[in-house]
């Protein structure tokens, strides 16, 4: 051990005792810096629940470190001297404490990493930026995997991750003989009155203080704080992990793609909030799920599907983000420029699927994957909304949203704005898909079976109009051969009808009329 005095800077999504910046830390000598800053709370207008969740989890983590004997320098948002930004708070701390060096774990977002380049010069003392070992695939490993590949197919990346972690492996072969059990995971949901209610945690004194602060300072941000029930400590998050494994994981697979009115969570994990800020370790979560399979409590299709989302998709989107940033954020393959409709902030639309999903988003700062992909995302792409506006909306409204995970999911997977790096075809669908996978259409003012004209489900005409207007970019895509063949087989009158219905709808949308 050296006698160097370090200032260890821990960011709001780095709340893990096993964080790389804490490796070798000496409570007797080092000081830990954490700060609530306006620049992070307002670079997009985050949902009120998201800000409250992060601040409360930060305060609880600081308390935990203090109990472990560390000296904390914790700046609250309303502290008089708060400089308002990471760089400002770091400068102030270095001036006050005069450490020998600053240690920080690399941030999740490119914009913060870019800012860090100038920190050393700003504060006049060495800044050591450590890799974030909470991810299973390092930047270098992902680059090596991606190098020379024409397509960055997630499935192949995932198989490598299975081999590397040994999860659900029997020697060199995948458990059960197959890598992927997705074909068994596409059932529509049935209402299940026996599904256990979600466990929530009533606000303690720390959270109550934070709720007052957020209500005071961020009342004009989307959402409200009435339903705050997030876990804010590692012990609470671990409790939710255990509850998920016991009560929901066995059915996770079969209802993964389903949507049901009045049941926003179905059998989803609701663990992304905690994994993304570091209260839960992704590999430990996967090992716990694997145990459920090994000990016969959960079927393979559920456990494999769950593990794939974490060691596959989660690691993969992070790899793509760091490989392609900063240009990735500007991708706009279709050249879309329409403004995001106002109802994305209120849920006030007559389209029941959108009003349900956006309403649940406002209430919980959560929607599950298929809601994000096939309802809000699908609508935005079909309607030609500017992908950057779509990206900002997702970053604002979900309590698990950090750019490294949100941006590739939005720009790549849901908007196809990267031209097909993440997916081989756009996730575009007419009302039929939503009708098959949900119960939303039954109580909608639109008729999902009606293709064009007054009262027809808008997704139907928008779907064909999307394919038509982007024909030059998409019609040679082999996976779209069938829909384009269907479009060409239609009569001229039918195609005109679809175009006219879509254009009428989009004009009303642009005019701010109720749709
Ligand atoms: P479950 O459905 O139960 O899945 C289990 C876990 O797998 C999740 O907790 C998460 O850690 C991981 N996971 C699943 N799918 C993905 C994925 N596509 N990418 C990365 N991790 C995944 N996820 C975020 O964490 N933050 C985001 O900002 C985010 N934005 C998204 C935007 C769009 C348009 C889409 C289509 C997906 C987005 N996702 C995002 C992925 C996914 O929707 C969420 O991870 C998931 O809904 C979180 O809820 P859950 O914990 O109940 O997940
Ligand atoms: C998202 C967020 C918010 C709302 N506020 C803070 C904050 O005040 N202090 C902080 O350290 N982190 C915050 N975060 C998380 C950061 O935005 C996140 O750490 C960076 O984007 C890097 O990924
Ligand atoms: Fe959505 Fe169309 Fe179904 Fe209405 S009919 S809920 S708009 S898919």
Coordinates of C-alpha atoms and ligand atoms in Angstrom, one line a residue:
X1 CA 0.0 0.0 0.0
X2 CA 1.2 3.5 -0.8
X3 CA 0.6 6.5 1.4
X4 CA -1.1 8.3 -1.4
X5 CA -4.4 10.1 -0.4
X6 CA -7.0 9.5 -3.1
X7 CA -10.3 11.2 -3.7
X8 CA -12.6 8.5 -5.1
X9 CA -15.4 10.0 -7.2
X10 CA -18.5 7.7 -7.4
X11 CA -21.2 8.6 -9.9
X12 CA -25.0 8.1 -9.4
X13 CA -25.1 4.8 -11.4
X14 CA -22.0 3.4 -9.7
X15 CA -23.5 2.3 -6.4
X16 CA -21.6 -1.0 -6.0
X17 CA -19.3 -1.9 -3.2
X18 CA -17.4 -4.0 -5.7
X19 CA -16.8 -0.9 -8.0
X20 CA -13.4 -0.8 -9.6
X21 CA -12.6 2.7 -8.2
X22 CA -13.0 1.3 -4.7
X23 CA -10.5 -1.5 -5.2
X24 CA -7.6 -1.0 -2.8
X25 CA -9.4 2.0 -1.1
X26 CA -8.3 2.7 2.4
X27 CA -11.0 4.1 4.7
X28 CA -8.4 5.6 7.0
X29 CA -6.9 7.7 4.3
X30 CA -9.0 8.1 1.2
X31 CA -12.1 10.3 0.8
X32 CA -15.2 9.5 -1.3
X33 CA -16.9 12.1 -3.3
X34 CA -20.6 11.8 -4.3
X35 CA -22.7 14.7 -5.6
X36 CA -26.3 15.4 -6.6
X37 CA -25.9 18.0 -9.4
X38 CA -28.3 19.9 -11.5
X39 CA -26.4 19.3 -14.8
X40 CA -27.1 15.5 -14.5
X41 CA -30.6 15.9 -13.2
X42 CA -31.6 18.2 -16.1
X43 CA -29.5 17.5 -19.2
X44 CA -32.7 15.8 -20.2
X45 CA -35.9 16.3 -18.2
X46 CA -35.8 13.0 -16.4
X47 CA -39.0 11.5 -14.9
X48 CA -39.5 12.7 -11.3
X49 CA -39.5 9.1 -10.1
X50 CA -36.1 8.5 -11.8
X51 CA -34.5 11.5 -10.1
X52 CA -35.9 10.6 -6.7
X53 CA -34.8 6.9 -7.1
X54 CA -31.2 7.9 -8.0
X55 CA -30.9 10.5 -5.3
X56 CA -32.3 8.2 -2.6
X57 CA -30.2 5.3 -3.7
X58 CA -27.1 7.6 -3.7
X59 CA -27.8 8.8 -0.2
X60 CA -28.4 5.2 1.1
X61 CA -25.1 4.1 -0.6
X62 CA -23.2 7.0 1.0
X63 CA -24.6 6.0 4.4
X64 CA -23.6 2.4 3.8
X65 CA -20.0 3.5 3.0
X66 CA -19.9 5.7 6.0
X67 CA -20.9 2.7 8.2
X68 CA -18.0 0.8 6.6
X69 CA -15.7 3.5 8.0
X70 CA -15.2 5.7 4.9
X71 CA -15.1 9.5 5.0
X72 CA -17.7 10.8 2.6
X73 CA -17.9 14.2 1.0
X74 CA -21.6 14.2 -0.2
X75 CA -23.1 17.2 -1.8
X76 CA -26.8 17.5 -1.8
X77 CA -28.7 19.2 -4.6
X78 CA -29.8 22.0 -2.4
X79 CA -26.4 22.6 -0.7
X80 CA -25.6 26.3 -1.0
X81 CA -22.2 25.8 -2.4
X82 CA -23.2 23.1 -4.9
X83 CA -21.4 24.0 -8.2
X84 CA -24.1 22.2 -10.2
X85 CA -21.9 19.9 -12.3
X86 CA -19.5 16.9 -11.9
X87 CA -16.5 19.0 -13.0
X88 CA -17.5 21.9 -10.7
X89 CA -18.0 19.7 -7.7
X90 CA -14.8 17.8 -8.3
X91 CA -12.8 21.1 -8.6
X92 CA -14.3 22.3 -5.3
X93 CA -13.5 19.0 -3.5
X94 CA -9.9 19.0 -4.8
X95 CA -9.4 22.6 -3.7
X96 CA -10.7 21.8 -0.2
X97 CA -9.1 18.4 0.3
X98 CA -5.9 18.6 -1.8
X99 CA -5.7 14.8 -2.6
X100 CA -2.7 13.3 -4.3
X101 CA -4.9 11.8 -7.0
X102 CA -8.5 11.3 -8.1
X103 CA -9.8 7.8 -9.0
X104 CA -13.0 7.3 -10.9
X105 CA -14.6 4.3 -12.7
X106 CA -15.4 5.1 -16.3
X107 CA -18.9 6.5 -16.7
X108 CA -21.7 4.9 -18.7
X109 CA -22.3 7.8 -21.0
X110 CA -20.1 9.1 -23.7
X111 CA -20.8 12.8 -22.9
X112 CA -19.4 12.3 -19.3
X113 CA -16.4 10.3 -20.6
X114 CA -15.7 13.2 -23.0
X115 CA -15.9 15.7 -20.2
X116 CA -13.5 13.7 -18.1
X117 CA -10.7 14.2 -20.7
X118 CA -10.3 17.7 -19.3
X119 CA -10.6 17.0 -15.6
X120 CA -6.9 16.5 -14.9
X121 CA -6.0 19.9 -16.4
X122 CA -9.0 21.5 -14.7
X123 CA -8.0 20.3 -11.2
X124 CA -4.3 20.1 -11.5
X125 CA -3.9 16.6 -10.1
X126 CA -3.8 13.2 -11.7
X127 CA -7.1 11.5 -12.6
X128 CA -7.1 7.7 -12.9
X129 CA -10.0 6.4 -14.9
X130 CA -10.6 2.7 -14.3
X131 CA -12.5 0.3 -16.5
X132 CA -16.0 -0.6 -15.3
X133 CA -15.6 -4.3 -14.3
X134 CA -19.3 -4.6 -13.6
X135 CA -19.8 -5.4 -17.3
X136 CA -18.8 -8.9 -18.4
X137 CA -17.4 -7.9 -21.8
X138 CA -14.7 -5.2 -21.9
X139 CA -14.5 -2.6 -24.6
X140 CA -11.4 -4.3 -26.0
X141 CA -13.1 -7.7 -26.0
X142 CA -16.2 -6.3 -27.8
X143 CA -14.0 -4.6 -30.4
X144 CA -12.1 -7.8 -31.1
X145 CA -15.4 -9.7 -31.5
X146 CA -16.8 -7.0 -33.8
X147 CA -13.7 -6.6 -35.9
X148 CA -14.0 -8.0 -39.5
X149 CA -17.6 -9.0 -39.0
X150 CA -20.0 -7.8 -41.7
X151 CA -22.9 -8.1 -39.4
X152 CA -22.9 -7.7 -35.6
X153 CA -25.4 -10.5 -35.0
X154 CA -26.4 -10.5 -31.3
X155 CA -27.0 -14.3 -31.3
X156 CA -23.4 -15.0 -32.1
X157 CA -22.2 -12.6 -29.4
X158 CA -24.5 -14.2 -26.9
X159 CA -23.2 -17.7 -27.7
X160 CA -19.7 -16.4 -27.0
X161 CA -20.8 -15.0 -23.7
X162 CA -22.4 -18.3 -22.7
X163 CA -19.2 -20.0 -23.4
X164 CA -17.2 -17.4 -21.6
X165 CA -19.4 -17.4 -18.5
X166 CA -20.3 -21.1 -18.5
X167 CA -23.9 -20.1 -17.9
X168 CA -26.3 -22.9 -18.9
X169 CA -23.5 -24.9 -20.4
X170 CA -22.7 -28.6 -20.2
X171 CA -19.1 -28.6 -21.3
X172 CA -19.1 -27.0 -24.8
X173 CA -22.7 -27.6 -25.4
X174 CA -25.7 -25.5 -24.3
X175 CA -28.0 -27.0 -21.8
X176 CA -30.9 -28.8 -23.5
X177 CA -29.0 -28.9 -26.8
X178 CA -30.2 -25.5 -28.1
X179 CA -28.8 -22.0 -27.5
X180 CA -32.1 -20.2 -27.8
X181 CA -35.7 -21.1 -26.8
X182 CA -37.4 -17.9 -28.1
X183 CA -39.9 -19.8 -30.2
X184 CA -41.5 -21.0 -27.0
X185 CA -41.7 -17.5 -25.6
X186 CA -44.3 -15.8 -27.7
X187 CA -47.6 -16.5 -26.1
X188 CA -50.3 -13.8 -25.6
X189 CA -51.1 -13.2 -21.9
X190 CA -54.2 -14.4 -20.1
X191 CA -55.3 -12.3 -17.1
X192 CA -53.9 -14.2 -14.0
X193 CA -55.6 -13.1 -10.9
X194 CA -53.2 -15.3 -8.9
X195 CA -50.1 -13.5 -10.1
X196 CA -48.6 -12.1 -6.9
X197 CA -48.7 -8.3 -6.3
X198 CA -45.4 -6.5 -6.7
X199 CA -43.4 -5.8 -3.6
X200 CA -42.8 -2.1 -3.0
X201 CA -40.9 -0.3 -0.2
X202 CA -42.6 2.6 1.6
X203 CA -40.3 5.7 1.7
X204 CA -38.1 5.8 4.8
X205 CA -36.7 9.1 6.2
X206 CA -34.0 9.5 3.6
X207 CA -36.4 8.9 0.7
X208 CA -39.0 11.2 2.2
X209 CA -36.5 14.0 2.2
X210 CA -35.6 13.3 -1.4
X211 CA -39.2 13.2 -2.4
X212 CA -39.8 16.6 -0.9
X213 CA -36.7 18.0 -2.7
X214 CA -37.7 16.5 -6.1
X215 CA -41.3 17.7 -5.7
X216 CA -40.0 21.1 -5.0
X217 CA -37.4 21.3 -7.8
X218 CA -38.7 19.1 -10.6
X219 CA -42.4 19.5 -10.4
X220 CA -42.5 20.4 -14.2
X221 CA -40.9 17.1 -15.2
X222 CA -43.0 14.2 -16.4
X223 CA -44.6 12.0 -13.8
X224 CA -45.4 12.3 -10.1
X225 CA -44.1 10.9 -6.9
X226 CA -47.2 9.3 -5.4
X227 CA -46.3 5.8 -6.2
X228 CA -42.7 5.8 -5.1
X229 CA -41.9 2.2 -4.1
X230 CA -38.5 1.5 -5.5
X231 CA -35.8 -0.5 -3.6
X232 CA -33.1 2.0 -2.7
X233 CA -30.6 -0.2 -0.9
X234 CA -28.7 -3.3 -2.0
X235 CA -30.5 -5.5 0.6
X236 CA -33.9 -4.3 -0.7
X237 CA -32.9 -4.9 -4.4
X238 CA -31.7 -8.4 -3.4
X239 CA -35.0 -9.1 -1.8
X240 CA -36.7 -8.2 -5.1
X241 CA -34.3 -10.4 -7.0
X242 CA -35.2 -13.3 -4.7
X243 CA -39.0 -12.6 -5.1
X244 CA -38.6 -12.5 -8.9
X245 CA -36.8 -15.9 -9.0
X246 CA -39.4 -17.5 -6.8
X247 CA -42.6 -16.0 -8.1
X248 CA -42.2 -14.8 -11.6
X249 CA -39.2 -16.4 -13.4
X250 CA -40.9 -19.8 -14.0
X251 CA -43.5 -18.0 -16.2
X252 CA -41.1 -15.3 -17.5
X253 CA -40.6 -16.9 -20.9
X254 CA -44.1 -17.6 -22.0
X255 CA -45.5 -14.1 -21.2
X256 CA -42.3 -12.2 -22.3
X257 CA -43.9 -10.7 -25.4
X258 CA -47.4 -10.3 -24.1
X259 CA -49.2 -7.1 -23.1
X260 CA -52.3 -6.9 -20.8
X261 CA -54.4 -3.9 -19.6
X262 CA -54.2 -3.4 -15.9
X263 CA -51.1 -5.6 -15.5
X264 CA -48.1 -3.5 -16.6
X265 CA -45.5 -5.9 -15.2
X266 CA -46.7 -9.4 -16.0
X267 CA -43.8 -11.7 -15.2
X268 CA -41.0 -9.3 -16.0
X269 CA -38.1 -8.9 -13.6
X270 CA -38.3 -5.1 -12.9
X271 CA -34.6 -5.5 -12.1
X272 CA -33.1 -3.2 -14.7
X273 CA -33.3 -0.2 -12.4
X274 CA -31.1 -1.9 -9.8
X275 CA -28.7 -3.6 -12.2
X276 CA -28.1 -0.3 -14.0
X277 CA -27.2 1.7 -10.9
X278 CA -25.1 -1.1 -9.5
X279 CA -27.2 -2.3 -6.6
X280 CA -27.4 -5.8 -8.2
X281 CA -24.5 -7.5 -10.0
X282 CA -25.6 -8.8 -13.5
X283 CA -23.6 -12.0 -13.3
X284 CA -24.9 -12.8 -9.8
X285 CA -28.5 -12.3 -11.1
X286 CA -27.9 -14.7 -13.9
X287 CA -26.3 -17.3 -11.6
X288 CA -29.3 -17.1 -9.3
X289 CA -31.6 -17.7 -12.3
X290 CA -29.4 -20.6 -13.5
X291 CA -29.8 -22.2 -10.0
X292 CA -33.6 -22.0 -10.4
X293 CA -33.2 -24.2 -13.5
X294 CA -30.6 -26.5 -12.1
X295 CA -32.7 -27.2 -9.0
X296 CA -35.8 -27.8 -11.0
X297 CA -37.8 -24.8 -10.0
X298 CA -37.9 -22.9 -13.4
X299 CA -38.0 -24.3 -16.9
X300 CA -35.2 -23.9 -19.4
X301 CA -37.1 -21.7 -21.8
X302 CA -37.7 -19.1 -19.1
X303 CA -34.2 -19.2 -17.6
X304 CA -32.4 -19.1 -21.0
X305 CA -34.6 -16.3 -22.2
X306 CA -33.9 -14.3 -19.0
X307 CA -30.1 -14.9 -19.1
X308 CA -30.0 -14.0 -22.8
X309 CA -31.4 -10.6 -22.1
X310 CA -28.6 -9.9 -19.6
X311 CA -25.4 -11.5 -20.9
X312 CA -26.6 -11.1 -24.5
X313 CA -28.6 -8.0 -25.2
X314 CA -27.4 -5.9 -22.3
X315 CA -23.7 -6.5 -22.9
X316 CA -24.2 -6.3 -26.7
X317 CA -25.9 -2.9 -26.7
X318 CA -23.2 -1.5 -24.4
X319 CA -20.6 -2.8 -26.8
X320 CA -22.2 -1.3 -29.8
X321 CA -22.7 2.0 -28.0
X322 CA -19.0 2.4 -27.2
X323 CA -17.9 1.1 -30.6
X324 CA -20.0 3.6 -32.5
X325 CA -20.3 6.7 -30.4
X326 CA -20.3 9.7 -30.8
X327 CA -21.7 9.5 -34.4
X328 CA -24.2 6.8 -33.5
X329 CA -26.4 9.3 -31.7
X330 CA -26.9 11.3 -34.9
X331 CA -28.1 8.3 -37.0
X332 CA -31.2 9.0 -39.0
X333 CA -31.4 6.3 -41.8
X334 CA -34.9 7.3 -42.9
X335 CA -34.3 11.0 -42.6
X336 CA -37.3 11.4 -40.3
X337 CA -38.0 14.8 -39.0
X338 CA -41.6 14.9 -37.6
X339 CA -41.9 16.3 -34.0
X340 CA -42.9 13.9 -31.2
X341 CA -46.6 14.3 -30.7
X342 CA -47.7 16.0 -27.4
X343 CA -49.6 12.9 -26.3
X344 CA -46.2 11.2 -25.5
X345 CA -46.1 13.4 -22.4
X346 CA -49.8 13.0 -21.4
X347 CA -51.0 9.7 -22.7
X348 CA -54.0 11.6 -24.1
X349 CA -54.7 9.8 -27.4
X350 CA -57.7 7.7 -28.6
X351 CA -55.3 4.9 -29.6
X352 CA -55.8 2.7 -26.6
X353 CA -52.4 0.8 -26.9
X354 CA -50.5 4.1 -26.8
X355 CA -52.6 5.7 -24.1
X356 CA -52.2 2.6 -21.9
X357 CA -48.4 2.2 -22.4
X358 CA -47.7 6.0 -22.0
X359 CA -50.1 6.2 -19.0
X360 CA -48.2 3.3 -17.3
X361 CA -44.9 5.0 -18.2
X362 CA -46.1 8.2 -16.5
X363 CA -47.3 6.3 -13.5
X364 CA -44.3 3.9 -13.0
X365 CA -41.4 5.2 -15.1
X366 CA -41.5 1.7 -16.5
X367 CA -42.8 -0.2 -19.5
X368 CA -41.7 -3.6 -20.5
X369 CA -39.7 -4.5 -23.6
X370 CA -42.5 -5.2 -26.0
X371 CA -44.4 -2.1 -24.9
X372 CA -41.3 0.0 -25.6
X373 CA -40.5 -1.7 -28.9
X374 CA -43.9 -2.6 -30.5
X375 CA -46.2 0.2 -29.2
X376 CA -44.4 3.5 -28.6
X377 CA -41.3 2.7 -30.7
X378 CA -43.2 1.1 -33.6
X379 CA -45.6 4.0 -33.7
X380 CA -42.8 6.6 -33.7
X381 CA -41.0 4.8 -36.6
X382 CA -44.1 4.3 -38.7
X383 CA -45.1 7.9 -38.1
X384 CA -41.7 9.2 -39.2
X385 CA -40.8 10.9 -35.9
X386 CA -37.3 12.4 -35.6
X387 CA -35.2 9.6 -34.0
X388 CA -33.3 12.0 -31.8
X389 CA -36.6 13.3 -30.3
X390 CA -37.6 9.7 -29.7
X391 CA -34.3 8.9 -28.1
X392 CA -34.6 11.9 -25.7
X393 CA -38.1 10.8 -24.7
X394 CA -37.0 7.3 -23.8
X395 CA -34.0 8.7 -21.9
X396 CA -36.3 11.0 -19.9
X397 CA -39.2 8.7 -19.0
X398 CA -37.7 5.4 -17.9
X399 CA -36.1 5.0 -14.5
X400 CA -33.6 2.5 -15.9
X401 CA -32.5 4.8 -18.8
X402 CA -28.9 5.6 -19.3
X403 CA -27.6 6.5 -22.7
X404 CA -25.3 3.4 -23.1
X405 CA -28.3 1.1 -22.9
X406 CA -31.2 3.3 -24.1
X407 CA -29.6 4.8 -27.2
X408 CA -28.8 1.5 -29.1
X409 CA -32.2 0.1 -28.1
X410 CA -34.0 3.2 -29.4
X411 CA -31.8 4.3 -32.4
X412 CA -30.9 0.8 -33.4
X413 CA -33.4 -1.7 -32.3
X414 CA -36.6 0.3 -32.3
X415 CA -36.2 3.1 -34.9
X416 CA -33.8 1.3 -37.3
X417 CA -32.2 4.7 -37.6
X418 CA -28.7 3.0 -37.8
X419 CA -29.8 1.3 -41.0
X420 CA -29.7 -2.2 -39.6
X421 CA -26.7 -2.6 -37.4
X422 CA -28.7 -4.1 -34.5
X423 CA -31.5 -5.8 -36.4
X424 CA -31.8 -7.3 -39.8
X425 CA -35.1 -5.6 -40.4
X426 CA -37.2 -2.8 -38.8
X427 CA -39.5 -3.8 -36.0
X428 CA -42.5 -2.5 -37.9
X429 CA -45.9 -3.9 -37.4
X430 CA -49.5 -3.2 -38.2
X431 CA -52.4 -3.3 -35.6
X432 CA -52.6 -7.0 -36.1
X433 CA -49.5 -7.7 -34.1
X434 CA -50.7 -5.5 -31.2
X435 CA -54.1 -7.2 -31.3
X436 CA -52.5 -10.7 -31.2
X437 CA -50.2 -9.9 -28.3
X438 CA -52.5 -7.8 -26.1
X439 CA -56.0 -7.1 -25.1
X440 CA -55.7 -3.4 -26.0
X441 CA -57.7 -3.3 -29.2
X442 CA -61.0 -4.6 -27.6
X443 CA -61.6 -1.2 -25.8
X444 CA -60.1 1.1 -28.5
X445 CA -62.1 3.7 -30.4
X446 CA -60.4 2.4 -33.5
X447 CA -61.1 -0.9 -35.3
X448 CA -58.0 -3.0 -35.7
X449 CA -59.7 -5.1 -38.4
X450 CA -60.5 -2.0 -40.5
X451 CA -57.6 -1.2 -42.8
X452 CA -58.4 2.3 -44.2
X453 CA -60.9 5.1 -43.9
X454 CA -62.6 6.7 -40.8
X455 CA -62.3 4.6 -37.7
X456 CA -59.6 2.3 -39.0
X457 CA -56.7 1.4 -36.7
X458 CA -54.0 4.0 -37.6
X459 CA -51.2 1.4 -37.3
X460 CA -52.6 -0.4 -40.4
X461 CA -52.3 2.4 -42.9
X462 CA -49.1 3.8 -41.3
X463 CA -47.5 0.4 -41.7
X464 CA -48.0 0.2 -45.4
X465 CA -47.2 3.9 -45.9
X466 CA -44.0 3.4 -44.0
X467 CA -43.0 0.5 -46.3
X468 CA -44.1 2.5 -49.4
X469 CA -42.3 5.7 -48.6
X470 CA -39.1 3.9 -47.6
X471 CA -39.2 1.4 -50.5
X472 CA -35.8 2.5 -51.9
X473 CA -34.1 1.8 -48.6
X474 CA -36.0 -1.4 -47.6
X475 CA -37.4 -3.2 -50.5
X476 CA -34.2 -5.1 -51.3
X477 CA -34.1 -6.4 -47.7
X478 CA -34.7 -10.2 -48.0
X479 CA -36.6 -10.3 -44.7
X480 CA -39.1 -7.8 -46.1
X481 CA -39.6 -9.6 -49.4
X482 CA -43.0 -10.9 -48.3
X483 CA -44.6 -7.6 -47.2
X484 CA -43.3 -5.9 -50.3
X485 CA -44.7 -8.6 -52.5
X486 CA -48.1 -8.2 -50.8
X487 CA -47.9 -4.4 -51.3
X488 CA -47.2 -4.9 -55.0
X489 CA -50.0 -7.4 -55.4
X490 CA -52.5 -4.8 -54.1
X491 CA -54.6 -2.9 -56.6
X492 CA -53.7 0.7 -57.3
X493 CA -56.9 1.8 -55.6
X494 CA -56.1 -0.1 -52.5
X495 CA -52.6 1.4 -52.3
X496 CA -54.0 4.9 -52.9
X497 CA -56.4 4.3 -50.1
X498 CA -53.7 3.3 -47.6
X499 CA -51.6 6.3 -48.6
X500 CA -54.5 8.7 -48.3
X501 CA -55.6 7.3 -44.9
X502 CA -52.0 7.5 -43.6
X503 CA -51.5 11.1 -44.9
X504 CA -54.8 12.2 -43.4
X505 CA -53.8 10.8 -40.0
X506 CA -50.3 12.4 -40.1
X507 CA -51.8 15.8 -41.1
X508 CA -54.1 15.6 -38.1
X509 CA -51.1 14.6 -35.9
X510 CA -49.0 17.6 -37.3
X511 CA -51.9 19.9 -36.7
X512 CA -52.1 18.8 -33.0
X513 CA -55.6 17.4 -33.4
X514 CA -56.8 14.7 -31.1
X515 CA -56.0 11.3 -32.7
Ligands
LIG1 P1 -37.0 -8.1 -18.2 O1 -37.8 -8.1 -19.4 O2 -37.5 -8.9 -17.1 O3 -35.5 -8.6 -18.6 C1 -34.5 -8.9 -17.7 C2 -33.3 -8.1 -17.8 O4 -32.7 -8.2 -19.0 C3 -33.6 -6.6 -17.6 O5 -33.6 -6.2 -16.3 C4 -32.4 -5.9 -18.3 O6 -31.3 -5.8 -17.5 C5 -32.0 -7.0 -19.4 N1 -32.6 -6.6 -20.7 C6 -33.7 -7.0 -21.3 N2 -33.7 -6.6 -22.6 C7 -32.7 -5.7 -22.8 C8 -32.2 -4.9 -23.8 N3 -32.9 -4.9 -25.0 N4 -31.1 -4.2 -23.6 C9 -30.5 -4.2 -22.5 N5 -30.8 -5.0 -21.4 C10 -31.9 -5.7 -21.6 N6 -33.3 -1.2 -20.9 C11 -32.6 -0.5 -20.0 O7 -32.1 -1.0 -19.0 N7 -32.6 0.9 -20.1 C12 -33.2 1.6 -21.1 O8 -33.1 2.8 -21.2 C13 -33.9 0.8 -22.1 N8 -34.5 1.4 -23.1 C14 -35.1 0.7 -24.1 C15 -35.7 1.3 -25.2 C16 -36.4 0.6 -26.1 C17 -37.0 1.3 -27.3 C18 -36.4 -0.8 -26.0 C19 -37.1 -1.6 -27.1 C20 -35.8 -1.4 -25.0 C21 -35.2 -0.7 -24.0 N9 -34.5 -1.4 -22.9 C22 -33.9 -0.6 -22.0 C23 -34.5 -2.8 -22.8 C24 -35.7 -3.4 -22.0 O9 -36.9 -2.9 -22.5 C25 -35.5 -3.2 -20.5 O10 -34.2 -3.6 -20.1 C26 -36.5 -4.0 -19.7 O11 -37.8 -3.6 -20.1 C27 -36.4 -3.7 -18.3 O12 -37.4 -4.3 -17.5 P2 -37.2 -5.6 -16.7 O13 -36.1 -5.5 -15.7 O14 -38.6 -6.0 -16.2 O15 -36.7 -6.6 -17.8
LIG2 C1 -29.2 10.2 -13.9 C2 -28.5 10.9 -12.8 C3 -29.1 12.0 -12.2 C4 -30.5 12.3 -12.5 N1 -28.5 12.7 -11.3 C5 -27.3 12.4 -10.9 C6 -26.6 13.2 -9.9 O1 -27.1 14.2 -9.4 N2 -25.4 12.8 -9.6 C7 -24.7 11.7 -10.1 O2 -23.6 11.4 -9.7 N3 -25.3 11.0 -11.0 C8 -26.6 11.3 -11.5 N4 -27.2 10.6 -12.4 C9 -26.5 9.5 -13.1 C10 -25.5 10.1 -14.1 O3 -26.2 10.8 -15.1 C11 -24.6 9.0 -14.7 O4 -23.7 8.5 -13.7 C12 -23.8 9.5 -15.8 O5 -24.7 9.7 -16.9 C13 -22.8 8.5 -16.3 O6 -23.3 7.4 -16.8
LIG3 FE1 -53.7 0.3 -31.0 FE2 -55.0 0.0 -33.3 FE3 -55.4 -1.7 -31.4 FE4 -56.3 0.8 -31.2 S1 -56.9 -0.8 -32.6 S2 -55.3 -0.4 -29.6 S3 -54.7 1.9 -32.2 S4 -53.5 -1.4 -32.4

